[in-house]
């Protein structure tokens, strides 16, 4: 026989004779060829053939087999498939998987590199792809095992010769194909570690360990555990490749714990080093600057750096000591910059100077001199403040907060498992760890010290201890400045001037983050500029800086620094500081209150929210000290913010407490606070309470001489009068109308809205609609989004009452558009209540039932009183909708609606409105 049948079983089955492809039409012919190929030259009995092709051979198996073989012979395999009823044989063939098996077996017996590489080259991909016959599984298992053993043997040889790229290209696929075998993982982790990718190496081992525990309940072998520890320690026999010079290190410590998270920070360090020869990592004590620097060295050794030196400065107190220590480290003949520079000259030299803040001027001069004298030198500095020399690239290292919060949780869990073997981050433990991380400001040192206490305390006890301000007492096994948080902060504090210490003590009085204006306006330094001293504290990483240049920077002390600051003696009297604090924030709140209803409302509310803790601290102090005017100012200025946030009970409580303080009433401040109470109480559903506040505030508003407050109180009282005496109420409203040209623009729409309610009581529909339309236009012109939304909602309610549900629905869509930027949840629920009625009124009862369910559930969830929602119209349409559906339909739709979020419910209203057919012209 002169022809050769070549069978490819790697990938999808294919066969050719003398390079002419033979078509395999269907899964059965492909399986037949594959089965014949793996037993090439041997006869396969028909019964065995059938069992190998079908897990449960059909009665027609023999006939199907004969028919398909007949077609294969006709297609071109007639000279290669021989046999008949006794069985079939493939002859004159070459089969790729058999060639791989033979090469692999031979290579594993010789262990010669050329033989192993030949076997590796013979592996052409996943074997038997698309063949589901029973015989395949055993073959795939055998072939994959051979491939794994070849890859492992070849990886050992390549690691010995330093061919890391080849190992890293081949082993990941092998490790994925054999998730329960640890040898590929060990070899892969070793290659990653030698390539400087220590974090990836440890993640490979830890991922395998976790998989092994989950699937088999087993721990890794002692050999793999030892390999992990060697990688963490960077033991030379594991990390340093044989036969390849990757660079040398001097003075670089070997970490004894795994580096967790902060991949983005490592990338930033690498990027900064590509752009500058001098990079300084700055940040507060305990944030992990030193560990980050050390970890970054492993990734650059042998690639960017041919040699690395690290000098730790904590034990040196002068520039002369630093120069002598560095000269000894680098082997310089003299303790001079010139001599040190000679040792550091050459391509790829990196000098790391760790903890430079206490000898900063000396380090700055030394680094400047070395960089000027050593063109090939790069310098990486860690310090709590920058060197401030030309060419310095600053890289602030922040605590693990915000986007880095998951890294903080992972770090705590890792160190917790070290302290308490078997610790797991369960669903029950995660909220406590997340809360602990926030309490500790995501500070790595604090997280590690806290986790170390798990051997004597549980998570709940740890939370309570931190909440009770035991943060500074956290201690670890290390001595010195990193032995406790108190030591770490004391290290920085010892370098402060008296004015800086004094300001630090005063900053400890703040509750949260504040603006630089607040610091300058409240803190007092007799002989220094507060802003300049605050900037110094920020540069020294004792005062954290948040925010950006566009939205404004804010400043705060980390919790550990705040506790330390509160223990410092302060020259400034704490009571006087509190008094200044209260007055400053009262002035700030006054300024914000004037902007909360106009074009700047969103920014003003953001500012109120940002200053929330300070405003409440100021209000609490004013109340405690009996400062009635300041307390009423603060409460009244915040009332509209509380109203829009939905903080009804909180707002009423603060306003009532401030107004109840003994002392003389201040007409303007009291009237403003009472007006806030009117709105809050009225929205809360307490109709009579709202009226009582309105009656109380009118004479104060009149005495204040403020036309805006006077017009609002007059209009509001006219509304109450109209309920019993519509004509009298409208007569009283004329006085408010006379003031309209004097009131602030935002208030015009609110006066007009009150007038519309008077017209409702007088049953004057046309006038009501006119008032609301004017109120809407006025509110939009004044950028008073809340008032525009209120007028829009009331217009919709009138439209529903006059059977114009479709018009009402369109009006409500506009209302939602107006309310969305404000984030006024309660107003949105009120509009949603009207939408439920409107949707039911246009015969969309199923969607109406969904919206009634949403209103009930959301109203309860956000504390919206049912009395403010369920009026007579609501109940009438609700009953009508329920009666138009079967009990099962109502219940199903109502439950669907109750499961909707506010945004989803609003989207449903928009969808219903969009689905209505066009109006007829």
mmCIF file of N, CA and C in Angstrom, residues 74-156:
data_model
loop_
_atom_site.group_PDB
_atom_site.id
_atom_site.type_symbol
_atom_site.label_atom_id
_atom_site.label_comp_id
_atom_site.label_asym_id
_atom_site.label_seq_id
_atom_site.Cartn_x
_atom_site.Cartn_y
_atom_site.Cartn_z
ATOM 1 N N UNK A 74 -16.027 4.557 0.853
ATOM 2 C CA UNK A 74 -16.357 5.151 -0.436
ATOM 3 C C UNK A 74 -15.766 6.546 -0.572
ATOM 4 N N UNK A 75 -15.616 7.236 0.564
ATOM 5 C CA UNK A 75 -15.104 8.611 0.533
ATOM 6 C C UNK A 75 -13.603 8.671 0.314
ATOM 7 N N UNK A 76 -12.915 7.511 0.416
ATOM 8 C CA UNK A 76 -11.474 7.537 0.183
ATOM 9 C C UNK A 76 -10.656 6.714 1.133
ATOM 10 N N UNK A 77 -11.298 6.074 2.120
ATOM 11 C CA UNK A 77 -10.556 5.277 3.092
ATOM 12 C C UNK A 77 -10.683 3.776 2.811
ATOM 13 N N UNK A 78 -11.084 3.429 1.587
ATOM 14 C CA UNK A 78 -11.299 2.016 1.266
ATOM 15 C C UNK A 78 -10.049 1.175 1.425
ATOM 16 N N UNK A 79 -8.859 1.753 1.173
ATOM 17 C CA UNK A 79 -7.620 0.979 1.306
ATOM 18 C C UNK A 79 -7.119 0.913 2.741
ATOM 19 N N UNK A 80 -7.748 1.692 3.658
ATOM 20 C CA UNK A 80 -7.195 1.799 5.012
ATOM 21 C C UNK A 80 -8.099 1.218 6.101
ATOM 22 N N UNK A 81 -9.402 1.057 5.835
ATOM 23 C CA UNK A 81 -10.288 0.416 6.817
ATOM 24 C C UNK A 81 -10.570 -0.991 6.316
ATOM 25 N N UNK A 82 -10.055 -1.972 7.019
ATOM 26 C CA UNK A 82 -10.224 -3.370 6.604
ATOM 27 C C UNK A 82 -11.045 -4.102 7.651
ATOM 28 N N UNK A 83 -11.630 -5.253 7.251
ATOM 29 C CA UNK A 83 -12.403 -6.067 8.173
ATOM 30 C C UNK A 83 -13.850 -6.130 7.774
ATOM 31 N N UNK A 84 -14.652 -6.778 8.620
ATOM 32 C CA UNK A 84 -16.069 -6.954 8.338
ATOM 33 C C UNK A 84 -16.818 -7.276 9.612
ATOM 34 N N UNK A 85 -17.605 -8.373 9.606
ATOM 35 C CA UNK A 85 -18.451 -8.681 10.752
ATOM 36 C C UNK A 85 -17.647 -8.990 12.009
ATOM 37 N N UNK A 86 -16.415 -9.487 11.841
ATOM 38 C CA UNK A 86 -15.622 -9.792 13.030
ATOM 39 C C UNK A 86 -15.018 -8.563 13.684
ATOM 40 N N UNK A 87 -14.885 -7.478 12.967
ATOM 41 C CA UNK A 87 -14.323 -6.257 13.503
ATOM 42 C C UNK A 87 -13.609 -5.463 12.427
ATOM 43 N N UNK A 88 -13.062 -4.284 12.807
ATOM 44 C CA UNK A 88 -12.454 -3.383 11.836
ATOM 45 C C UNK A 88 -11.089 -2.924 12.326
ATOM 46 N N UNK A 89 -10.195 -2.634 11.318
ATOM 47 C CA UNK A 89 -8.834 -2.191 11.615
ATOM 48 C C UNK A 89 -8.478 -1.032 10.693
ATOM 49 N N UNK A 90 -7.735 -0.032 11.284
ATOM 50 C CA UNK A 90 -7.198 1.051 10.466
ATOM 51 C C UNK A 90 -5.749 0.718 10.150
ATOM 52 N N UNK A 91 -5.415 0.705 8.890
ATOM 53 C CA UNK A 91 -4.058 0.352 8.481
ATOM 54 C C UNK A 91 -3.440 1.509 7.704
ATOM 55 N N UNK A 92 -2.110 1.431 7.601
ATOM 56 C CA UNK A 92 -1.382 2.419 6.799
ATOM 57 C C UNK A 92 -1.644 3.841 7.247
ATOM 58 N N UNK A 93 -1.549 4.104 8.525
ATOM 59 C CA UNK A 93 -1.934 5.419 9.060
ATOM 60 C C UNK A 93 -0.845 6.040 9.916
ATOM 61 N N UNK A 94 -0.935 7.342 10.072
ATOM 62 C CA UNK A 94 -0.155 8.102 11.056
ATOM 63 C C UNK A 94 -1.143 8.936 11.874
ATOM 64 N N UNK A 95 -1.058 8.810 13.212
ATOM 65 C CA UNK A 95 -2.034 9.448 14.115
ATOM 66 C C UNK A 95 -1.282 10.381 15.054
ATOM 67 N N UNK A 96 -1.709 11.670 15.083
ATOM 68 C CA UNK A 96 -0.950 12.679 15.844
ATOM 69 C C UNK A 96 -0.896 12.388 17.337
ATOM 70 N N UNK A 97 -1.994 11.936 17.948
ATOM 71 C CA UNK A 97 -1.967 11.715 19.399
ATOM 72 C C UNK A 97 -1.085 10.518 19.753
ATOM 73 N N UNK A 98 -1.011 9.516 18.834
ATOM 74 C CA UNK A 98 -0.134 8.377 19.104
ATOM 75 C C UNK A 98 1.323 8.792 18.989
ATOM 76 N N UNK A 99 1.609 9.684 18.048
ATOM 77 C CA UNK A 99 2.972 10.198 17.942
ATOM 78 C C UNK A 99 3.344 10.987 19.194
ATOM 79 N N UNK A 100 2.403 11.813 19.695
ATOM 80 C CA UNK A 100 2.683 12.547 20.940
ATOM 81 C C UNK A 100 2.926 11.580 22.087
ATOM 82 N N UNK A 101 2.086 10.539 22.192
ATOM 83 C CA UNK A 101 2.234 9.587 23.298
ATOM 84 C C UNK A 101 3.597 8.914 23.251
ATOM 85 N N UNK A 102 4.016 8.525 22.049
ATOM 86 C CA UNK A 102 5.303 7.846 21.941
ATOM 87 C C UNK A 102 6.452 8.793 22.275
ATOM 88 N N UNK A 103 6.384 10.032 21.756
ATOM 89 C CA UNK A 103 7.464 10.992 22.042
ATOM 90 C C UNK A 103 7.523 11.329 23.535
ATOM 91 N N UNK A 104 6.341 11.513 24.138
ATOM 92 C CA UNK A 104 6.303 11.867 25.558
ATOM 93 C C UNK A 104 6.861 10.738 26.416
ATOM 94 N N UNK A 105 6.467 9.510 26.123
ATOM 95 C CA UNK A 105 6.980 8.382 26.896
ATOM 96 C C UNK A 105 8.488 8.266 26.798
ATOM 97 N N UNK A 106 9.011 8.436 25.579
ATOM 98 C CA UNK A 106 10.457 8.355 25.384
ATOM 99 C C UNK A 106 11.163 9.503 26.111
ATOM 100 N N UNK A 107 10.620 10.718 26.004
ATOM 101 C CA UNK A 107 11.253 11.877 26.643
ATOM 102 C C UNK A 107 11.285 11.729 28.157
ATOM 103 N N UNK A 108 10.226 11.219 28.723
ATOM 104 C CA UNK A 108 10.178 11.062 30.185
ATOM 105 C C UNK A 108 11.143 9.980 30.656
ATOM 106 N N UNK A 109 11.501 9.068 29.757
ATOM 107 C CA UNK A 109 12.472 8.034 30.150
ATOM 108 C C UNK A 109 13.902 8.560 30.046
ATOM 109 N N UNK A 110 14.156 9.456 29.082
ATOM 110 C CA UNK A 110 15.513 9.981 28.922
ATOM 111 C C UNK A 110 15.766 11.258 29.705
ATOM 112 N N UNK A 111 14.713 12.064 29.881
ATOM 113 C CA UNK A 111 14.825 13.381 30.539
ATOM 114 C C UNK A 111 15.774 14.307 29.794
ATOM 115 N N UNK A 112 16.005 14.025 28.528
ATOM 116 C CA UNK A 112 16.851 14.889 27.721
ATOM 117 C C UNK A 112 16.022 16.083 27.244
ATOM 118 N N UNK A 113 16.640 17.236 27.257
ATOM 119 C CA UNK A 113 15.896 18.451 26.898
ATOM 120 C C UNK A 113 15.368 18.400 25.474
ATOM 121 N N UNK A 114 16.166 17.924 24.543
ATOM 122 C CA UNK A 114 15.716 17.885 23.148
ATOM 123 C C UNK A 114 14.524 16.958 22.978
ATOM 124 N N UNK A 115 14.523 15.840 23.705
ATOM 125 C CA UNK A 115 13.396 14.909 23.620
ATOM 126 C C UNK A 115 12.138 15.528 24.229
ATOM 127 N N UNK A 116 12.297 16.212 25.357
ATOM 128 C CA UNK A 116 11.141 16.854 26.000
ATOM 129 C C UNK A 116 10.571 17.962 25.111
ATOM 130 N N UNK A 117 11.450 18.716 24.481
ATOM 131 C CA UNK A 117 10.974 19.778 23.592
ATOM 132 C C UNK A 117 10.270 19.196 22.369
ATOM 133 N N UNK A 118 10.752 18.043 21.889
ATOM 134 C CA UNK A 118 10.088 17.373 20.772
ATOM 135 C C UNK A 118 8.685 16.933 21.167
ATOM 136 N N UNK A 119 8.544 16.404 22.393
ATOM 137 C CA UNK A 119 7.219 15.993 22.872
ATOM 138 C C UNK A 119 6.314 17.202 23.063
ATOM 139 N N UNK A 120 6.873 18.300 23.592
ATOM 140 C CA UNK A 120 6.090 19.513 23.783
ATOM 141 C C UNK A 120 5.569 20.024 22.443
ATOM 142 N N UNK A 121 6.410 19.957 21.423
ATOM 143 C CA UNK A 121 6.006 20.443 20.102
ATOM 144 C C UNK A 121 4.932 19.554 19.484
ATOM 145 N N UNK A 122 4.875 18.300 19.898
ATOM 146 C CA UNK A 122 3.882 17.375 19.335
ATOM 147 C C UNK A 122 2.492 17.578 19.922
ATOM 148 N N UNK A 123 2.391 18.315 21.010
ATOM 149 C CA UNK A 123 1.067 18.621 21.591
ATOM 150 C C UNK A 123 0.462 19.782 20.805
ATOM 151 N N UNK A 124 -0.658 19.514 20.141
ATOM 152 C CA UNK A 124 -1.203 20.498 19.209
ATOM 153 C C UNK A 124 -2.537 21.077 19.654
ATOM 154 N N UNK A 125 -2.899 20.876 20.896
ATOM 155 C CA UNK A 125 -4.147 21.464 21.387
ATOM 156 C C UNK A 125 -5.064 20.430 22.013
ATOM 157 N N UNK A 126 -6.249 20.862 22.366
ATOM 158 C CA UNK A 126 -7.213 19.983 23.027
ATOM 159 C C UNK A 126 -7.544 18.775 22.147
ATOM 160 N N UNK A 127 -7.339 17.541 22.634
ATOM 161 C CA UNK A 127 -7.621 16.368 21.804
ATOM 162 C C UNK A 127 -9.102 15.993 21.794
ATOM 163 N N UNK A 128 -9.543 15.407 20.676
ATOM 164 C CA UNK A 128 -10.900 14.852 20.529
ATOM 165 C C UNK A 128 -11.990 15.915 20.689
ATOM 166 N N UNK A 129 -11.728 17.126 20.264
ATOM 167 C CA UNK A 129 -12.734 18.168 20.430
ATOM 168 C C UNK A 129 -14.011 17.804 19.657
ATOM 169 N N UNK A 130 -15.131 17.862 20.319
ATOM 170 C CA UNK A 130 -16.414 17.596 19.685
ATOM 171 C C UNK A 130 -16.802 16.128 19.662
ATOM 172 N N UNK A 131 -15.929 15.237 20.145
ATOM 173 C CA UNK A 131 -16.252 13.805 20.172
ATOM 174 C C UNK A 131 -16.718 13.451 21.582
ATOM 175 N N UNK A 132 -17.978 12.980 21.684
ATOM 176 C CA UNK A 132 -18.553 12.695 23.007
ATOM 177 C C UNK A 132 -18.661 11.205 23.285
ATOM 178 N N UNK A 133 -17.974 10.391 22.531
ATOM 179 C CA UNK A 133 -18.074 8.936 22.708
ATOM 180 C C UNK A 133 -17.447 8.500 24.026
ATOM 181 N N UNK A 134 -17.911 7.386 24.617
ATOM 182 C CA UNK A 134 -17.411 6.939 25.930
ATOM 183 C C UNK A 134 -15.920 6.667 25.977
ATOM 184 N N UNK A 135 -15.312 6.223 24.869
ATOM 185 C CA UNK A 135 -13.894 5.870 24.925
ATOM 186 C C UNK A 135 -12.985 7.084 25.096
ATOM 187 N N UNK A 136 -13.501 8.282 24.846
ATOM 188 C CA UNK A 136 -12.654 9.478 24.773
ATOM 189 C C UNK A 136 -12.081 9.863 26.134
ATOM 190 N N UNK A 137 -12.878 9.771 27.195
ATOM 191 C CA UNK A 137 -12.462 10.295 28.501
ATOM 192 C C UNK A 137 -11.147 9.702 28.966
ATOM 193 N N UNK A 138 -10.989 8.406 28.861
ATOM 194 C CA UNK A 138 -9.763 7.770 29.332
ATOM 195 C C UNK A 138 -8.557 8.219 28.518
ATOM 196 N N UNK A 139 -8.749 8.374 27.206
ATOM 197 C CA UNK A 139 -7.654 8.842 26.365
ATOM 198 C C UNK A 139 -7.254 10.277 26.695
ATOM 199 N N UNK A 140 -8.244 11.148 26.887
ATOM 200 C CA UNK A 140 -7.936 12.542 27.223
ATOM 201 C C UNK A 140 -7.168 12.606 28.535
ATOM 202 N N UNK A 141 -7.610 11.828 29.513
ATOM 203 C CA UNK A 141 -6.929 11.820 30.810
ATOM 204 C C UNK A 141 -5.482 11.369 30.672
ATOM 205 N N UNK A 142 -5.251 10.304 29.896
ATOM 206 C CA UNK A 142 -3.887 9.798 29.711
ATOM 207 C C UNK A 142 -3.014 10.820 28.995
ATOM 208 N N UNK A 143 -3.548 11.414 27.931
ATOM 209 C CA UNK A 143 -2.767 12.375 27.169
ATOM 210 C C UNK A 143 -2.453 13.632 27.981
ATOM 211 N N UNK A 144 -3.451 14.136 28.724
ATOM 212 C CA UNK A 144 -3.225 15.330 29.550
ATOM 213 C C UNK A 144 -2.192 15.049 30.634
ATOM 214 N N UNK A 145 -2.223 13.853 31.196
ATOM 215 C CA UNK A 145 -1.241 13.502 32.221
ATOM 216 C C UNK A 145 0.169 13.476 31.637
ATOM 217 N N UNK A 146 0.311 12.908 30.435
ATOM 218 C CA UNK A 146 1.611 12.911 29.786
ATOM 219 C C UNK A 146 2.089 14.334 29.503
ATOM 220 N N UNK A 147 1.163 15.153 29.000
ATOM 221 C CA UNK A 147 1.526 16.540 28.720
ATOM 222 C C UNK A 147 1.986 17.249 29.987
ATOM 223 N N UNK A 148 1.253 17.039 31.101
ATOM 224 C CA UNK A 148 1.630 17.676 32.365
ATOM 225 C C UNK A 148 3.023 17.244 32.786
ATOM 226 N N UNK A 149 3.304 15.970 32.720
ATOM 227 C CA UNK A 149 4.611 15.473 33.166
ATOM 228 C C UNK A 149 5.738 16.007 32.283
ATOM 229 N N UNK A 150 5.482 16.100 30.969
ATOM 230 C CA UNK A 150 6.479 16.679 30.068
ATOM 231 C C UNK A 150 6.708 18.153 30.408
ATOM 232 N N UNK A 151 5.605 18.883 30.609
ATOM 233 C CA UNK A 151 5.720 20.310 30.905
ATOM 234 C C UNK A 151 6.464 20.540 32.212
ATOM 235 N N UNK A 152 6.201 19.709 33.227
ATOM 236 C CA UNK A 152 6.879 19.853 34.510
ATOM 237 C C UNK A 152 8.382 19.599 34.366
ATOM 238 N N UNK A 153 8.723 18.526 33.658
ATOM 239 C CA UNK A 153 10.147 18.205 33.479
ATOM 240 C C UNK A 153 10.861 19.297 32.693
ATOM 241 N N UNK A 154 10.206 19.793 31.661
ATOM 242 C CA UNK A 154 10.820 20.838 30.847
ATOM 243 C C UNK A 154 10.914 22.154 31.627
ATOM 244 N N UNK A 155 9.907 22.452 32.447
ATOM 245 C CA UNK A 155 9.944 23.676 33.259
ATOM 246 C C UNK A 155 11.103 23.647 34.246
ATOM 247 N N UNK A 156 11.373 22.481 34.837
ATOM 248 C CA UNK A 156 12.510 22.371 35.760
ATOM 249 C C UNK A 156 13.810 22.733 35.041
#
